[in-house]
Amino acid sequence: MKKLILYFLICYPLFAMPKSKLEFVGNIKSYKINGNAVEFILSNAILNINIVNENIIRFRYTDKNDFSKAPSYAVIQNVEKKENFTFSDKGKYFLLTTNELNVEILKNPCRISIYDSKMNLINEDDKGFGVSFDEGRVSCYKKLFKDESFYGLGEKTGSLNKVGNQYTMWNTDHPAYDKIWDPLYVSIPFFIGVRNNMAYGIFFDNTYKSYFNMGASNNRFYWFGADDGEMNYYFIYGPEIKKVISLYTELTGRMQLPPMWALGYQQSKWSYYPESTVKRIAETFRDDKIPCDVIYLDIDYMDGYRVFTWNKNRFPDPSNMLKELKMEGFKIIPIIDPGVKVDTGYFAAKEGLSKNLFVKYPDGSVYQGEVWPSWAYFPDFTMKAARDWWGAKLSALLKQGVSGFWNDMNEPSVWGQAFPDLVQFNDNGFEASHRKIHNVYALEEAKATYDAFQKYSPNERRFMLTRAGYSGIQRYSAVWTGDNVASEEHLKLACLMPLGMGLSGIPFVGSDVGGFIGLPSQRLYTRWMELGAFTPFFRGHSVINQDDKEPWAFGSQVENWVREIISLRYKLIPFFYNEFYNSSLTGLPIMRPLFLNYQDDNQCYSTESQYQFMIGDNLLVAPVVDENSDFKKIYLPEGTWMDWWNNKVYNGKQWIIVDAPIYQIPLFIKNGGFIPMQDVQQYVGQKKMDELEMVIFPSASSSYSYYEDDGTSYDYKKGIYSITKFESNLGKSNGIISIKNIYDKFNSGRKDYLLKILNTSNVSAVYNNDLKMKEYSSIEKLKDSTSGFYFDQHSRILFIKLVYSNNIKVKYDN
């Protein structure tokens, strides 16, 4: 009897356990070609292979009777246009061919292998598994090659190389995260695979909670999948990493050019209030000559945390305050949370209820979640009517004078972090639960905000910052890395995470400089400011109820250092704006890991080289991320490089160690590089920039295209901009610099150029369009003149001042 009871206790769980319905896709039964797609009927699924272009192929599987008709939230490119391809039956497999790719579709069972045009294997399904369905869950298993590495996946902590780890895509509010925490606020289900220095990308366009196992706990395969929905992924072939990113952002959209002032320094705190405090902060920046363009208002500006309102005791006349601050060059960005306070006397709550704009339970009752205002309703941003209504509410704040919005708590976050999965959304008319919409909630809120900008401020560029997002968020908003910590660990993350997000198609990104939570040391704050000055988004921020973190809060010495750091950022605004323009065209990141520019150099993939980066093609930035260090070990890729600070020249393809005093961030300009600069302003647009300084490290032959527009309007989309081409040619005995306007529809009002030509020697004469120029004995005298040159023998820098014209050719003896 005892044996029978024991047997029952052991075996009952096995009998009681529901049987898994795990199935791997089976044999191909038939196929048909329809336009730019081939559809296969399998024994247990349907597979649609869509040729987007010669480098992008979409693979879409379902175990249902048909594919979902709901449109993608991420993809905006037309994927249905006709593309050239061939399709043939090879017996055991079908072969689909474009100019760049060969796709083998094994018949029994259906498995995918992808080759380049020369039949070099790029990527293939695990032969045993391929794609699986398991009671709603979908997964795709890919062969893991020993030398394969993975990058991207959006806002993730840890190393840039994601191999050997598993990640979850589920937008999550997790303050004070550590270096291994996952998931976080932004979900980007896109990664780049690199093998033999050849790159491809996979974008898994599924908004449900998804997973990416990049070879964690096994050496056979990597896999990605989701809790529900279709196995719907785009394979993107390079082989250049840059091309993969450009093609991915062609699918999902690219950053719009922001207002130029958004590239300046931005100051925030939870919270600046009342009005007198905001004005005191603004006044201190101006009195202390620390450049700043933006001040943020956190949640305490509102009346009881009611969105779209002002606390009249703290801010009695918002319009007048905003007007006065604007006269001093400050743009004000208020925080916007999606939760609408449950309050029968509150206009937004009443309107949202009457217009049926809030999300609901399946029984039709309106969902309430608890956040800052206590219980709150949540707009259904997947419904156009709700987005339009939200935009109309934002327009009142725009009319009062705010310059943009800071979207927070939009994961969506509620106390307890358990927004119910059964809550229902419109899903653009297709109806879906929170399980599908959670990851795109912030994206659709950003769309509502962007549409409001376009409708209510049609020719003035505004700024948006978001905490959460999904693929495509770069179309609308800048992103910051959430509620970080004042620690050396987070200083390092502030370097790594923006690099990873840039690889994931989000170029306008940065961290809370100095750490949101906790108080940094003087050294940590200074080093973080140095890094922040070279990240695309540059903002200091701080939590409530702790010591201040403004630049003057750490003593006069730190304030002096930080003033110089921020001033350098403002000198480099023309350089950064040019890189933002390039990014808006190509989708490439502004802040780039070395391997993006030097894909064939294995040293650029090393762990140590992750803590340095390129801005564009010409400037290498090597922040000191060890709080107490005064030196930096740096890898210089191929080429010749010059130390920004002491003009020392180094050959590339080597590691070096340089001094890095606490007040200085190591910078190197590449041979052949151009860096446009201007005088320091206290805010962007403070004064007319009559002179453009162009720093040039001449090579045998190099060129640079410099873009300009008004920095504030959308007139550039009407063709009102200019592009000036700078060319440098260096011979044995002389150098030639030519400057030519190749597109000239925007008048900058510039009066002159100051060329700063590095690494020159024994300059005896300079000619401007064959006319000999006057030599001056000091840089000061040159700057006071109309034109001429000055050669600094000690630094070996040649300064040439030129009157602006559309076509200039300068020759100097060297």
PDB file of C-alpha atoms in Angstrom, residues 471-675:
ATOM      1  CA  SER A 471      11.120  50.520 -32.940  1.00  0.00           C
ATOM      2  CA  GLY A 472      10.307  53.703 -34.811  1.00  0.00           C
ATOM      3  CA  ILE A 473      10.498  55.993 -31.770  1.00  0.00           C
ATOM      4  CA  GLN A 474      13.385  57.782 -33.496  1.00  0.00           C
ATOM      5  CA  ARG A 475      10.856  59.276 -35.944  1.00  0.00           C
ATOM      6  CA  TYR A 476       9.383  61.396 -33.200  1.00  0.00           C
ATOM      7  CA  SER A 477      11.553  61.783 -30.147  1.00  0.00           C
ATOM      8  CA  ALA A 478      14.875  61.888 -28.371  1.00  0.00           C
ATOM      9  CA  VAL A 479      15.358  59.236 -25.672  1.00  0.00           C
ATOM     10  CA  TRP A 480      17.180  59.243 -22.376  1.00  0.00           C
ATOM     11  CA  THR A 481      18.309  56.175 -20.450  1.00  0.00           C
ATOM     12  CA  GLY A 482      15.950  56.564 -17.516  1.00  0.00           C
ATOM     13  CA  ASP A 483      16.447  56.780 -13.772  1.00  0.00           C
ATOM     14  CA  ASN A 484      20.138  56.083 -13.369  1.00  0.00           C
ATOM     15  CA  VAL A 485      22.452  56.348 -10.358  1.00  0.00           C
ATOM     16  CA  ALA A 486      25.369  58.612  -9.425  1.00  0.00           C
ATOM     17  CA  SER A 487      28.041  55.904  -9.577  1.00  0.00           C
ATOM     18  CA  GLU A 488      31.067  54.939 -11.614  1.00  0.00           C
ATOM     19  CA  GLU A 489      29.144  51.908 -12.844  1.00  0.00           C
ATOM     20  CA  HIS A 490      26.491  54.187 -14.321  1.00  0.00           C
ATOM     21  CA  LEU A 491      29.102  56.540 -15.777  1.00  0.00           C
ATOM     22  CA  LYS A 492      30.281  53.546 -17.796  1.00  0.00           C
ATOM     23  CA  LEU A 493      26.691  52.668 -18.731  1.00  0.00           C
ATOM     24  CA  ALA A 494      26.243  56.279 -19.860  1.00  0.00           C
ATOM     25  CA  CYS A 495      28.891  55.542 -22.473  1.00  0.00           C
ATOM     26  CA  LEU A 496      27.732  52.053 -23.468  1.00  0.00           C
ATOM     27  CA  MET A 497      23.951  52.420 -23.540  1.00  0.00           C
ATOM     28  CA  PRO A 498      23.764  55.379 -25.974  1.00  0.00           C
ATOM     29  CA  LEU A 499      26.193  53.519 -28.242  1.00  0.00           C
ATOM     30  CA  GLY A 500      23.940  50.452 -28.206  1.00  0.00           C
ATOM     31  CA  MET A 501      20.852  52.542 -28.844  1.00  0.00           C
ATOM     32  CA  GLY A 502      22.562  54.309 -31.734  1.00  0.00           C
ATOM     33  CA  LEU A 503      23.253  50.920 -33.289  1.00  0.00           C
ATOM     34  CA  SER A 504      19.528  50.248 -32.821  1.00  0.00           C
ATOM     35  CA  GLY A 505      18.440  53.230 -34.921  1.00  0.00           C
ATOM     36  CA  ILE A 506      18.046  55.831 -32.126  1.00  0.00           C
ATOM     37  CA  PRO A 507      20.642  58.575 -32.678  1.00  0.00           C
ATOM     38  CA  PHE A 508      19.316  61.319 -30.351  1.00  0.00           C
ATOM     39  CA  VAL A 509      20.086  59.762 -26.974  1.00  0.00           C
ATOM     40  CA  GLY A 510      21.874  60.428 -23.695  1.00  0.00           C
ATOM     41  CA  SER A 511      21.820  59.843 -19.957  1.00  0.00           C
ATOM     42  CA  ASP A 512      21.004  61.932 -16.902  1.00  0.00           C
ATOM     43  CA  VAL A 513      24.415  63.546 -16.435  1.00  0.00           C
ATOM     44  CA  GLY A 514      25.687  63.120 -12.876  1.00  0.00           C
ATOM     45  CA  GLY A 515      23.148  60.396 -12.150  1.00  0.00           C
ATOM     46  CA  PHE A 516      19.479  60.901 -11.279  1.00  0.00           C
ATOM     47  CA  ILE A 517      19.611  59.120  -7.921  1.00  0.00           C
ATOM     48  CA  GLY A 518      22.386  59.842  -5.430  1.00  0.00           C
ATOM     49  CA  LEU A 519      25.031  62.521  -5.185  1.00  0.00           C
ATOM     50  CA  PRO A 520      28.181  62.242  -7.333  1.00  0.00           C
ATOM     51  CA  SER A 521      31.618  63.239  -6.114  1.00  0.00           C
ATOM     52  CA  GLN A 522      33.250  66.272  -7.694  1.00  0.00           C
ATOM     53  CA  ARG A 523      35.385  64.020  -9.880  1.00  0.00           C
ATOM     54  CA  LEU A 524      32.492  61.787 -10.962  1.00  0.00           C
ATOM     55  CA  TYR A 525      30.338  64.797 -11.832  1.00  0.00           C
ATOM     56  CA  THR A 526      33.142  66.399 -13.845  1.00  0.00           C
ATOM     57  CA  ARG A 527      33.926  63.225 -15.775  1.00  0.00           C
ATOM     58  CA  TRP A 528      30.231  62.702 -16.487  1.00  0.00           C
ATOM     59  CA  MET A 529      29.899  66.256 -17.773  1.00  0.00           C
ATOM     60  CA  GLU A 530      32.821  65.597 -20.117  1.00  0.00           C
ATOM     61  CA  LEU A 531      31.110  62.493 -21.490  1.00  0.00           C
ATOM     62  CA  GLY A 532      27.737  64.262 -21.638  1.00  0.00           C
ATOM     63  CA  ALA A 533      29.180  67.070 -23.739  1.00  0.00           C
ATOM     64  CA  PHE A 534      29.839  64.517 -26.488  1.00  0.00           C
ATOM     65  CA  THR A 535      26.613  62.530 -26.288  1.00  0.00           C
ATOM     66  CA  PRO A 536      23.870  63.712 -28.656  1.00  0.00           C
ATOM     67  CA  PHE A 537      21.420  64.499 -25.832  1.00  0.00           C
ATOM     68  CA  PHE A 538      23.087  66.536 -23.065  1.00  0.00           C
ATOM     69  CA  ARG A 539      21.042  67.011 -19.884  1.00  0.00           C
ATOM     70  CA  GLY A 540      21.754  67.167 -16.187  1.00  0.00           C
ATOM     71  CA  HIS A 541      18.987  65.823 -13.929  1.00  0.00           C
ATOM     72  CA  SER A 542      18.415  65.014 -10.272  1.00  0.00           C
ATOM     73  CA  VAL A 543      15.925  63.312  -7.979  1.00  0.00           C
ATOM     74  CA  ILE A 544      13.848  65.111  -5.349  1.00  0.00           C
ATOM     75  CA  ASN A 545      15.006  65.654  -1.760  1.00  0.00           C
ATOM     76  CA  GLN A 546      18.738  65.574  -2.308  1.00  0.00           C
ATOM     77  CA  ASP A 547      21.512  68.128  -2.712  1.00  0.00           C
ATOM     78  CA  ASP A 548      21.588  70.253  -5.849  1.00  0.00           C
ATOM     79  CA  LYS A 549      23.498  69.123  -8.938  1.00  0.00           C
ATOM     80  CA  GLU A 550      23.688  72.261 -11.032  1.00  0.00           C
ATOM     81  CA  PRO A 551      27.209  73.110 -12.290  1.00  0.00           C
ATOM     82  CA  TRP A 552      27.790  75.626  -9.485  1.00  0.00           C
ATOM     83  CA  ALA A 553      26.709  73.212  -6.737  1.00  0.00           C
ATOM     84  CA  PHE A 554      30.096  71.472  -6.488  1.00  0.00           C
ATOM     85  CA  GLY A 555      32.299  74.458  -5.725  1.00  0.00           C
ATOM     86  CA  SER A 556      34.035  77.119  -7.793  1.00  0.00           C
ATOM     87  CA  GLN A 557      36.754  74.852  -9.199  1.00  0.00           C
ATOM     88  CA  VAL A 558      34.279  72.306 -10.560  1.00  0.00           C
ATOM     89  CA  GLU A 559      32.097  75.123 -11.851  1.00  0.00           C
ATOM     90  CA  ASN A 560      35.054  76.526 -13.812  1.00  0.00           C
ATOM     91  CA  TRP A 561      35.829  73.117 -15.286  1.00  0.00           C
ATOM     92  CA  VAL A 562      32.205  72.485 -16.212  1.00  0.00           C
ATOM     93  CA  ARG A 563      31.856  75.958 -17.743  1.00  0.00           C
ATOM     94  CA  GLU A 564      34.727  75.112 -20.087  1.00  0.00           C
ATOM     95  CA  ILE A 565      33.256  71.691 -20.891  1.00  0.00           C
ATOM     96  CA  ILE A 566      29.821  73.094 -21.758  1.00  0.00           C
ATOM     97  CA  SER A 567      31.434  75.979 -23.648  1.00  0.00           C
ATOM     98  CA  LEU A 568      33.317  73.460 -25.788  1.00  0.00           C
ATOM     99  CA  ARG A 569      29.992  71.803 -26.629  1.00  0.00           C
ATOM    100  CA  TYR A 570      28.658  75.183 -27.769  1.00  0.00           C
ATOM    101  CA  LYS A 571      31.745  75.859 -29.874  1.00  0.00           C
ATOM    102  CA  LEU A 572      31.109  72.522 -31.548  1.00  0.00           C
ATOM    103  CA  ILE A 573      27.393  73.119 -32.242  1.00  0.00           C
ATOM    104  CA  PRO A 574      28.042  73.505 -36.026  1.00  0.00           C
ATOM    105  CA  PHE A 575      29.899  70.174 -36.004  1.00  0.00           C
ATOM    106  CA  PHE A 576      27.178  68.390 -34.039  1.00  0.00           C
ATOM    107  CA  TYR A 577      24.379  69.916 -36.119  1.00  0.00           C
ATOM    108  CA  ASN A 578      26.092  68.697 -39.277  1.00  0.00           C
ATOM    109  CA  GLU A 579      26.206  65.173 -37.824  1.00  0.00           C
ATOM    110  CA  PHE A 580      22.526  65.401 -36.865  1.00  0.00           C
ATOM    111  CA  TYR A 581      21.777  66.362 -40.467  1.00  0.00           C
ATOM    112  CA  ASN A 582      23.771  63.400 -41.780  1.00  0.00           C
ATOM    113  CA  SER A 583      21.982  61.095 -39.357  1.00  0.00           C
ATOM    114  CA  SER A 584      18.584  62.371 -40.494  1.00  0.00           C
ATOM    115  CA  LEU A 585      19.524  61.315 -44.035  1.00  0.00           C
ATOM    116  CA  THR A 586      21.212  57.979 -43.341  1.00  0.00           C
ATOM    117  CA  GLY A 587      19.841  56.774 -39.993  1.00  0.00           C
ATOM    118  CA  LEU A 588      23.399  56.241 -38.771  1.00  0.00           C
ATOM    119  CA  PRO A 589      24.246  57.105 -35.177  1.00  0.00           C
ATOM    120  CA  ILE A 590      25.978  60.360 -34.286  1.00  0.00           C
ATOM    121  CA  MET A 591      27.853  58.694 -31.440  1.00  0.00           C
ATOM    122  CA  ARG A 592      29.463  55.577 -32.919  1.00  0.00           C
ATOM    123  CA  PRO A 593      31.396  52.616 -31.548  1.00  0.00           C
ATOM    124  CA  LEU A 594      34.761  52.315 -33.260  1.00  0.00           C
ATOM    125  CA  PHE A 595      33.775  49.173 -35.133  1.00  0.00           C
ATOM    126  CA  LEU A 596      31.043  51.034 -36.993  1.00  0.00           C
ATOM    127  CA  ASN A 597      33.687  53.098 -38.783  1.00  0.00           C
ATOM    128  CA  TYR A 598      36.403  50.429 -38.740  1.00  0.00           C
ATOM    129  CA  GLN A 599      34.516  47.193 -39.300  1.00  0.00           C
ATOM    130  CA  ASP A 600      37.562  45.171 -40.366  1.00  0.00           C
ATOM    131  CA  ASP A 601      39.715  46.073 -37.335  1.00  0.00           C
ATOM    132  CA  ASN A 602      39.295  43.398 -34.657  1.00  0.00           C
ATOM    133  CA  GLN A 603      40.691  45.690 -31.951  1.00  0.00           C
ATOM    134  CA  CYS A 604      37.676  47.950 -32.406  1.00  0.00           C
ATOM    135  CA  TYR A 605      35.411  45.151 -31.111  1.00  0.00           C
ATOM    136  CA  SER A 606      37.405  44.676 -27.906  1.00  0.00           C
ATOM    137  CA  THR A 607      35.800  45.301 -24.516  1.00  0.00           C
ATOM    138  CA  GLU A 608      38.284  48.060 -23.676  1.00  0.00           C
ATOM    139  CA  SER A 609      37.637  49.973 -26.889  1.00  0.00           C
ATOM    140  CA  GLN A 610      33.908  50.183 -26.039  1.00  0.00           C
ATOM    141  CA  TYR A 611      34.675  53.126 -23.760  1.00  0.00           C
ATOM    142  CA  GLN A 612      35.640  55.406 -26.632  1.00  0.00           C
ATOM    143  CA  PHE A 613      33.681  56.400 -29.703  1.00  0.00           C
ATOM    144  CA  MET A 614      33.575  58.443 -32.860  1.00  0.00           C
ATOM    145  CA  ILE A 615      31.418  61.482 -33.539  1.00  0.00           C
ATOM    146  CA  GLY A 616      30.837  61.074 -37.232  1.00  0.00           C
ATOM    147  CA  ASP A 617      33.964  60.181 -39.186  1.00  0.00           C
ATOM    148  CA  ASN A 618      36.482  62.725 -37.938  1.00  0.00           C
ATOM    149  CA  LEU A 619      36.512  63.036 -34.142  1.00  0.00           C
ATOM    150  CA  LEU A 620      37.502  60.285 -31.692  1.00  0.00           C
ATOM    151  CA  VAL A 621      36.282  60.794 -28.123  1.00  0.00           C
ATOM    152  CA  ALA A 622      37.804  58.835 -25.232  1.00  0.00           C
ATOM    153  CA  PRO A 623      35.992  59.680 -21.976  1.00  0.00           C
ATOM    154  CA  VAL A 624      37.616  58.740 -18.690  1.00  0.00           C
ATOM    155  CA  VAL A 625      35.070  56.432 -17.054  1.00  0.00           C
ATOM    156  CA  ASP A 626      37.191  55.459 -14.033  1.00  0.00           C
ATOM    157  CA  GLU A 627      36.339  58.096 -11.462  1.00  0.00           C
ATOM    158  CA  ASN A 628      39.802  58.408  -9.903  1.00  0.00           C
ATOM    159  CA  SER A 629      41.950  57.977 -13.006  1.00  0.00           C
ATOM    160  CA  ASP A 630      43.989  60.752 -14.633  1.00  0.00           C
ATOM    161  CA  PHE A 631      45.046  58.811 -17.701  1.00  0.00           C
ATOM    162  CA  LYS A 632      43.305  56.914 -20.488  1.00  0.00           C
ATOM    163  CA  LYS A 633      44.286  53.889 -22.526  1.00  0.00           C
ATOM    164  CA  ILE A 634      43.093  54.494 -26.079  1.00  0.00           C
ATOM    165  CA  TYR A 635      43.025  52.538 -29.289  1.00  0.00           C
ATOM    166  CA  LEU A 636      43.685  54.547 -32.449  1.00  0.00           C
ATOM    167  CA  PRO A 637      42.398  52.810 -35.610  1.00  0.00           C
ATOM    168  CA  GLU A 638      44.078  53.051 -38.981  1.00  0.00           C
ATOM    169  CA  GLY A 639      45.214  56.465 -40.170  1.00  0.00           C
ATOM    170  CA  THR A 640      47.032  59.333 -38.508  1.00  0.00           C
ATOM    171  CA  TRP A 641      45.598  61.070 -35.472  1.00  0.00           C
ATOM    172  CA  MET A 642      46.267  64.346 -33.658  1.00  0.00           C
ATOM    173  CA  ASP A 643      45.685  64.995 -29.973  1.00  0.00           C
ATOM    174  CA  TRP A 644      43.157  67.844 -29.767  1.00  0.00           C
ATOM    175  CA  TRP A 645      44.858  69.400 -26.758  1.00  0.00           C
ATOM    176  CA  ASN A 646      48.597  69.261 -27.437  1.00  0.00           C
ATOM    177  CA  ASN A 647      48.752  68.692 -31.227  1.00  0.00           C
ATOM    178  CA  LYS A 648      50.846  65.552 -30.862  1.00  0.00           C
ATOM    179  CA  VAL A 649      50.548  63.281 -33.893  1.00  0.00           C
ATOM    180  CA  TYR A 650      50.160  59.493 -33.602  1.00  0.00           C
ATOM    181  CA  ASN A 651      50.107  56.713 -36.121  1.00  0.00           C
ATOM    182  CA  GLY A 652      47.034  54.510 -36.017  1.00  0.00           C
ATOM    183  CA  LYS A 653      46.591  50.765 -35.454  1.00  0.00           C
ATOM    184  CA  GLN A 654      48.021  51.022 -31.950  1.00  0.00           C
ATOM    185  CA  TRP A 655      47.074  51.377 -28.287  1.00  0.00           C
ATOM    186  CA  ILE A 656      48.397  54.439 -26.474  1.00  0.00           C
ATOM    187  CA  ILE A 657      48.161  55.853 -22.963  1.00  0.00           C
ATOM    188  CA  VAL A 658      47.607  59.584 -22.584  1.00  0.00           C
ATOM    189  CA  ASP A 659      47.405  61.946 -19.650  1.00  0.00           C
ATOM    190  CA  ALA A 660      43.835  62.973 -18.877  1.00  0.00           C
ATOM    191  CA  PRO A 661      43.712  65.644 -16.160  1.00  0.00           C
ATOM    192  CA  ILE A 662      40.364  65.891 -14.433  1.00  0.00           C
ATOM    193  CA  TYR A 663      39.332  68.965 -16.421  1.00  0.00           C
ATOM    194  CA  GLN A 664      40.050  67.440 -19.849  1.00  0.00           C
ATOM    195  CA  ILE A 665      38.509  64.696 -22.000  1.00  0.00           C
ATOM    196  CA  PRO A 666      40.870  63.033 -24.495  1.00  0.00           C
ATOM    197  CA  LEU A 667      39.976  63.949 -28.085  1.00  0.00           C
ATOM    198  CA  PHE A 668      41.661  63.092 -31.389  1.00  0.00           C
ATOM    199  CA  ILE A 669      41.034  64.428 -34.856  1.00  0.00           C
ATOM    200  CA  LYS A 670      41.691  62.118 -37.779  1.00  0.00           C
ATOM    201  CA  ASN A 671      44.015  63.009 -40.640  1.00  0.00           C
ATOM    202  CA  GLY A 672      41.812  64.344 -43.420  1.00  0.00           C
ATOM    203  CA  GLY A 673      39.231  65.519 -40.897  1.00  0.00           C
ATOM    204  CA  PHE A 674      37.283  68.763 -40.757  1.00  0.00           C
ATOM    205  CA  ILE A 675      35.655  70.162 -37.588  1.00  0.00           C
TER     206      ILE A 675
END
